[in-house]
Amino acid sequence: MTTPYDLHAHSTASDGTLSPTELMTRGHEAGIQTMALTDHDSTEGVAEAKAQADKLGMGFVPGVEISVSWNGMTIHMLGLGVDINSEPLQTGLAGLREFRDSRAQLIGERLGKAGIADAYQGAKDIANGGLISRTHFARFLVEKGHAKDVRDVFKHFLVNNKPGHVGGKWADLEEAIAWVKEAKGQAVIAHPARYRATRSKLRKLFRDFKEFGGEGLEVVSGSHSKNDFFTIAQHAKDFDLSASAGSDFHDPNTPWIRLGNLPEIPRGCRPIWHDWPRSH
Ligand code: AMP
Ligand code: MN
Ligand code: MN
Ligand code: MN
């Protein structure tokens, strides 16, 4: 059985390739009943996605995927059901986008030193007015023939010890959870099995997350294996966190992440949607 929920997807407002309208239409066609838009560090696409979901008679959850730095790691945290008019949330996200732009310029300079010219402008053009992510640089590098696909880029560029890598600090975990809670949303750790962390470090993350008011782990993710579902489900139970499900869809040309085929969350987990609709 597949789950009727997909609570993690991207549009052209960040590094997705479909407009919010196209994304909702495609999700609806794939049989998703309730879908969230969770662009990186931006809610720019939410109004358009909601309008389209309403038109299609589909459930919609306004969301965002916030970049967080925690103990030297970059963690992605979803805010689900957020009020996009919340001032602390929007001020926080604006700060992250400012950091993104200065980082993008630095990435461009570093790629320039590695012999790849005009990458900042190239990535900016591909982002087409939306924020600039490493995915846009990756698409530029593929276009210029430096890698065979986006996944290949992340093996040879833009990561630690490779050309175009730039470190830096995103939001603090406690602060990002506070933004989401202030916006009456629920904080969920995205794709927890993807972080390069030992089991004990991962559990420290979940402990901090719970203590600061986090509510869920993305147990079922398009980037998790079947094994990961069960490992993360057990962590969710151990820390009394709810379970979420999301594809992390970016692009119809990525064959291993499709809309509408996420399995149901494992038995014994409390779904993040157990008390929806929430009366905020
Ligand atoms: P940023 O938030 O700008 O650092 O970019 C991170 C984004 O890059 C993620 O949200 C993914 O969409 C993409 N990404 C990171 N690693 C990979 C990978 N190995 N393969 C494909 N896309 C990746
Ligand atoms: Mn992305
Ligand atoms: Mn992510
Ligand atoms: Mn994502």
Short mmCIF file of C-alpha atoms and ligand atoms in Angstrom, two decimals:
data_model
loop_
_atom_site.label_atom_id
_atom_site.label_comp_id
_atom_site.label_asym_id
_atom_site.label_seq_id
_atom_site.Cartn_x
_atom_site.Cartn_y
_atom_site.Cartn_z
CA MET A 1 0.00 0.00 0.00
CA THR A 2 1.13 3.54 -0.68
CA THR A 3 0.51 6.41 1.70
CA PRO A 4 -1.89 9.17 0.59
CA TYR A 5 0.49 11.76 2.10
CA ASP A 6 3.58 13.38 0.59
CA LEU A 7 4.96 15.97 2.99
CA HIS A 8 8.26 16.88 1.31
CA ALA A 9 8.64 18.31 -2.21
CA HIS A 10 10.39 21.15 -4.04
CA SER A 11 9.39 23.67 -6.71
CA THR A 12 11.17 26.33 -8.76
CA ALA A 13 11.00 28.56 -5.65
CA SER A 14 14.10 26.60 -4.57
CA ASP A 15 15.86 23.77 -6.43
CA GLY A 16 12.89 21.94 -7.96
CA THR A 17 12.28 22.10 -11.71
CA LEU A 18 8.45 22.24 -11.67
CA SER A 19 6.48 25.38 -10.84
CA PRO A 20 4.28 25.09 -7.72
CA THR A 21 1.24 24.67 -10.01
CA GLU A 22 2.91 21.93 -12.09
CA LEU A 23 4.08 20.15 -8.93
CA MET A 24 0.61 20.02 -7.37
CA THR A 25 -0.96 18.88 -10.64
CA ARG A 26 1.58 16.10 -11.00
CA GLY A 27 1.11 15.05 -7.36
CA HIS A 28 -2.65 14.95 -7.83
CA GLU A 29 -2.32 12.87 -11.01
CA ALA A 30 -0.06 10.47 -9.10
CA GLY A 31 -2.84 9.89 -6.55
CA ILE A 32 -1.46 11.92 -3.62
CA GLN A 33 -4.32 13.15 -1.43
CA THR A 34 -2.45 15.60 0.81
CA MET A 35 0.74 17.23 -0.28
CA ALA A 36 3.16 19.72 1.27
CA LEU A 37 5.37 22.20 -0.54
CA THR A 38 8.68 22.38 1.35
CA ASP A 39 11.16 24.51 -0.55
CA HIS A 40 14.60 25.17 0.92
CA ASP A 41 14.58 28.27 3.15
CA SER A 42 11.65 29.86 1.31
CA THR A 43 7.85 29.89 1.31
CA GLU A 44 7.73 31.86 -1.95
CA GLY A 45 5.85 29.08 -3.80
CA VAL A 46 3.26 28.35 -1.10
CA ALA A 47 0.47 30.71 -2.20
CA GLU A 48 0.56 29.43 -5.79
CA ALA A 49 0.67 25.78 -4.68
CA LYS A 50 -2.25 26.27 -2.31
CA ALA A 51 -4.35 27.91 -5.03
CA GLN A 52 -3.70 24.97 -7.35
CA ALA A 53 -4.35 22.36 -4.63
CA ASP A 54 -7.67 24.10 -3.83
CA LYS A 55 -8.57 24.04 -7.51
CA LEU A 56 -7.83 20.32 -7.68
CA GLY A 57 -9.67 19.60 -4.42
CA MET A 58 -6.48 18.23 -2.89
CA GLY A 59 -5.23 18.58 0.68
CA PHE A 60 -2.37 21.06 1.05
CA VAL A 61 0.19 21.68 3.79
CA PRO A 62 2.24 24.90 3.67
CA GLY A 63 5.82 24.02 4.52
CA VAL A 64 9.51 24.83 4.32
CA GLU A 65 12.79 22.87 4.56
CA ILE A 66 15.11 24.85 6.81
CA SER A 67 18.91 24.52 6.60
CA VAL A 68 20.31 24.03 10.10
CA SER A 69 23.84 23.66 11.47
CA TRP A 70 24.16 21.35 14.44
CA ASN A 71 27.46 20.20 15.95
CA GLY A 72 29.36 20.73 12.72
CA MET A 73 26.74 18.99 10.56
CA THR A 74 24.18 20.41 8.14
CA ILE A 75 20.72 19.14 9.05
CA HIS A 76 17.53 19.73 7.07
CA MET A 77 14.44 20.39 9.15
CA LEU A 78 10.92 20.62 7.78
CA GLY A 79 8.39 23.07 9.13
CA LEU A 80 4.95 21.62 8.30
CA GLY A 81 1.69 23.54 8.55
CA VAL A 82 3.44 26.86 9.05
CA ASP A 83 1.68 30.21 8.92
CA ILE A 84 3.75 31.87 6.20
CA ASN A 85 2.83 35.31 7.56
CA SER A 86 4.78 34.67 10.74
CA GLU A 87 7.33 37.44 11.11
CA PRO A 88 10.00 35.52 13.08
CA LEU A 89 9.85 32.69 10.53
CA GLN A 90 10.18 35.02 7.56
CA THR A 91 12.97 37.05 9.18
CA GLY A 92 14.84 33.83 9.91
CA LEU A 93 14.41 32.51 6.36
CA ALA A 94 15.49 35.86 4.89
CA GLY A 95 18.73 35.60 6.88
CA LEU A 96 19.38 32.13 5.47
CA ARG A 97 18.76 33.34 1.92
CA GLU A 98 21.24 36.18 2.46
CA PHE A 99 23.82 33.63 3.54
CA ARG A 100 22.96 31.55 0.45
CA ASP A 101 23.69 34.45 -1.86
CA SER A 102 27.07 35.30 -0.33
CA ARG A 103 27.93 31.59 -0.32
CA ALA A 104 26.92 31.30 -3.99
CA GLN A 105 29.31 34.13 -4.90
CA LEU A 106 32.11 32.37 -3.02
CA ILE A 107 31.30 29.04 -4.72
CA GLY A 108 31.55 30.87 -8.06
CA GLU A 109 34.95 32.33 -7.12
CA ARG A 110 36.27 28.96 -6.01
CA LEU A 111 35.07 27.20 -9.15
CA GLY A 112 36.69 30.04 -11.10
CA LYS A 113 40.03 29.24 -9.44
CA ALA A 114 39.51 25.61 -10.46
CA GLY A 115 39.19 26.74 -14.09
CA ILE A 116 35.39 26.85 -14.37
CA ALA A 117 34.36 30.34 -15.43
CA ASP A 118 31.12 32.25 -14.78
CA ALA A 119 29.54 29.63 -12.52
CA TYR A 120 27.85 32.17 -10.24
CA GLN A 121 26.07 33.83 -13.15
CA GLY A 122 25.32 30.43 -14.66
CA ALA A 123 23.75 29.09 -11.45
CA LYS A 124 21.84 32.34 -10.94
CA ASP A 125 20.40 32.11 -14.46
CA ILE A 126 19.30 28.51 -13.86
CA ALA A 127 17.72 29.54 -10.52
CA ASN A 128 15.70 32.03 -12.60
CA GLY A 129 14.93 34.48 -9.80
CA GLY A 130 14.55 31.84 -7.05
CA LEU A 131 17.20 31.28 -4.41
CA ILE A 132 20.50 29.71 -5.45
CA SER A 133 21.32 26.23 -4.15
CA ARG A 134 24.19 23.87 -4.91
CA THR A 135 21.74 22.01 -7.16
CA HIS A 136 21.76 25.01 -9.52
CA PHE A 137 25.57 24.92 -9.61
CA ALA A 138 25.35 21.18 -10.21
CA ARG A 139 23.03 21.65 -13.20
CA PHE A 140 25.40 24.32 -14.56
CA LEU A 141 28.38 21.96 -14.23
CA VAL A 142 26.47 19.18 -16.02
CA GLU A 143 25.48 21.62 -18.78
CA LYS A 144 29.15 22.58 -19.23
CA GLY A 145 30.20 18.92 -19.43
CA HIS A 146 32.10 18.73 -16.12
CA ALA A 147 29.97 15.82 -14.85
CA LYS A 148 27.51 13.33 -16.32
CA ASP A 149 24.63 14.14 -13.98
CA VAL A 150 23.78 16.06 -10.81
CA ARG A 151 24.63 13.10 -8.58
CA ASP A 152 28.03 12.84 -10.22
CA VAL A 153 28.68 16.53 -9.48
CA PHE A 154 28.24 15.90 -5.75
CA LYS A 155 31.05 13.33 -5.93
CA HIS A 156 33.61 15.64 -7.51
CA PHE A 157 32.59 19.20 -6.72
CA LEU A 158 30.82 21.35 -4.10
CA VAL A 159 31.52 18.98 -1.18
CA ASN A 160 34.28 18.88 1.44
CA ASN A 161 37.79 18.91 -0.06
CA LYS A 162 36.53 19.31 -3.64
CA PRO A 163 36.48 22.38 -5.91
CA GLY A 164 33.68 24.81 -5.14
CA HIS A 165 33.18 23.71 -1.55
CA VAL A 166 32.20 26.48 0.85
CA GLY A 167 31.41 25.79 4.49
CA GLY A 168 29.40 28.05 6.72
CA LYS A 169 26.77 28.34 9.32
CA TRP A 170 23.05 27.89 8.80
CA ALA A 171 20.34 28.32 11.45
CA ASP A 172 20.80 27.08 15.00
CA LEU A 173 18.59 24.03 15.71
CA GLU A 174 16.82 25.50 18.74
CA GLU A 175 16.24 28.78 16.92
CA ALA A 176 14.84 27.08 13.79
CA ILE A 177 12.42 25.00 15.89
CA ALA A 178 11.32 28.22 17.62
CA TRP A 179 10.57 29.84 14.21
CA VAL A 180 8.42 26.87 13.22
CA LYS A 181 6.58 26.77 16.54
CA GLU A 182 6.01 30.51 16.47
CA ALA A 183 4.44 29.98 13.02
CA LYS A 184 2.15 27.29 14.58
CA GLY A 185 3.83 24.56 12.55
CA GLN A 186 5.40 21.19 13.36
CA ALA A 187 9.14 20.61 13.15
CA VAL A 188 10.27 17.36 11.49
CA ILE A 189 13.84 16.19 10.82
CA ALA A 190 14.13 15.52 7.07
CA HIS A 191 15.72 12.29 5.71
CA PRO A 192 17.43 11.40 9.04
CA ALA A 193 19.16 8.31 7.61
CA ARG A 194 21.09 10.43 5.13
CA TYR A 195 23.31 12.25 7.60
CA ARG A 196 26.85 11.03 7.97
CA ALA A 197 26.69 10.50 11.71
CA THR A 198 27.32 7.66 14.08
CA ARG A 199 24.29 6.10 15.73
CA SER A 200 25.14 7.82 19.01
CA LYS A 201 25.53 11.24 17.37
CA LEU A 202 22.23 10.76 15.54
CA ARG A 203 20.54 9.89 18.82
CA LYS A 204 22.03 13.00 20.42
CA LEU A 205 20.48 15.00 17.58
CA PHE A 206 17.07 13.42 18.20
CA ARG A 207 17.41 14.06 21.95
CA ASP A 208 18.24 17.77 21.41
CA PHE A 209 15.50 18.04 18.78
CA LYS A 210 12.86 16.59 21.12
CA GLU A 211 14.03 18.75 24.02
CA PHE A 212 13.74 21.93 21.90
CA GLY A 213 10.16 21.04 20.91
CA GLY A 214 10.63 19.08 17.66
CA GLU A 215 7.73 16.76 16.83
CA GLY A 216 8.66 14.30 14.12
CA LEU A 217 11.17 12.31 12.10
CA GLU A 218 10.74 11.72 8.38
CA VAL A 219 10.66 7.95 8.68
CA VAL A 220 9.55 7.31 5.10
CA SER A 221 11.63 9.34 2.65
CA GLY A 222 12.27 8.96 -1.07
CA SER A 223 15.96 8.89 -0.18
CA HIS A 224 15.65 6.14 2.45
CA SER A 225 16.03 2.41 1.92
CA LYS A 226 13.48 -0.04 3.31
CA ASN A 227 15.94 -0.78 6.07
CA ASP A 228 16.19 2.92 6.91
CA PHE A 229 12.38 3.07 7.37
CA PHE A 230 12.58 0.55 10.19
CA THR A 231 15.73 1.99 11.80
CA ILE A 232 14.31 5.50 11.88
CA ALA A 233 10.88 4.23 12.98
CA GLN A 234 12.56 2.69 16.02
CA HIS A 235 14.32 5.99 16.83
CA ALA A 236 10.98 7.80 16.50
CA LYS A 237 9.42 5.40 19.01
CA ASP A 238 12.38 5.67 21.39
CA PHE A 239 12.20 9.47 21.47
CA ASP A 240 8.39 9.69 21.39
CA LEU A 241 8.50 11.51 18.03
CA SER A 242 5.83 11.22 15.32
CA ALA A 243 6.58 9.78 11.89
CA SER A 244 6.34 11.70 8.63
CA ALA A 245 6.46 10.63 4.98
CA GLY A 246 7.84 12.64 2.07
CA SER A 247 9.33 11.94 -1.35
CA ASP A 248 11.79 14.89 -1.47
CA PHE A 249 10.76 15.20 -5.10
CA HIS A 250 12.77 17.79 -7.10
CA ASP A 251 12.59 16.85 -10.74
CA PRO A 252 10.63 14.48 -13.02
CA ASN A 253 13.92 13.44 -14.67
CA THR A 254 15.25 11.85 -11.46
CA PRO A 255 13.97 8.31 -12.02
CA TRP A 256 14.49 6.96 -8.48
CA ILE A 257 12.28 9.60 -6.82
CA ARG A 258 8.74 9.52 -8.17
CA LEU A 259 5.57 11.07 -6.83
CA GLY A 260 2.77 8.89 -5.48
CA ASN A 261 4.65 5.71 -4.58
CA LEU A 262 5.70 6.22 -0.95
CA PRO A 263 4.93 3.22 1.26
CA GLU A 264 2.87 3.57 4.41
CA ILE A 265 4.76 4.36 7.61
CA PRO A 266 5.72 1.27 9.60
CA ARG A 267 3.23 -0.13 12.10
CA GLY A 268 3.50 1.18 15.62
CA CYS A 269 4.53 4.70 14.58
CA ARG A 270 2.36 7.71 15.38
CA PRO A 271 1.81 9.59 12.11
CA ILE A 272 2.60 13.32 12.20
CA TRP A 273 -0.92 13.83 10.77
CA HIS A 274 -2.67 11.91 13.61
CA ASP A 275 -4.38 15.06 14.91
CA TRP A 276 -4.83 16.97 11.63
CA PRO A 277 -6.50 19.27 10.87
CA ARG A 278 -4.97 21.10 13.80
CA SER A 279 -7.02 23.89 15.33
CA HIS A 280 -4.34 26.59 15.52
P1 AMP B 1 22.30 23.50 -0.62
O1 AMP B 1 21.12 23.57 0.31
O2 AMP B 1 22.39 24.69 -1.53
O3 AMP B 1 23.58 23.21 0.09
O4 AMP B 1 22.03 22.29 -1.62
C1 AMP B 1 21.64 21.06 -1.13
C2 AMP B 1 20.84 20.34 -2.18
O5 AMP B 1 21.69 19.69 -3.08
C3 AMP B 1 19.96 19.25 -1.61
O6 AMP B 1 18.72 19.77 -1.21
C4 AMP B 1 19.80 18.30 -2.79
O7 AMP B 1 18.74 18.74 -3.59
C5 AMP B 1 21.10 18.49 -3.55
N1 AMP B 1 22.04 17.39 -3.29
C6 AMP B 1 22.89 17.26 -2.24
N2 AMP B 1 23.61 16.12 -2.36
C7 AMP B 1 23.21 15.52 -3.49
C8 AMP B 1 23.55 14.33 -4.19
N3 AMP B 1 24.49 13.51 -3.72
N4 AMP B 1 22.90 14.05 -5.34
C9 AMP B 1 21.96 14.87 -5.83
N5 AMP B 1 21.58 16.01 -5.24
C10 AMP B 1 22.20 16.33 -4.09
MN MN B 2 17.24 20.20 -2.72
MN MN B 3 17.08 17.93 2.29
MN MN B 4 14.25 18.38 0.32
#
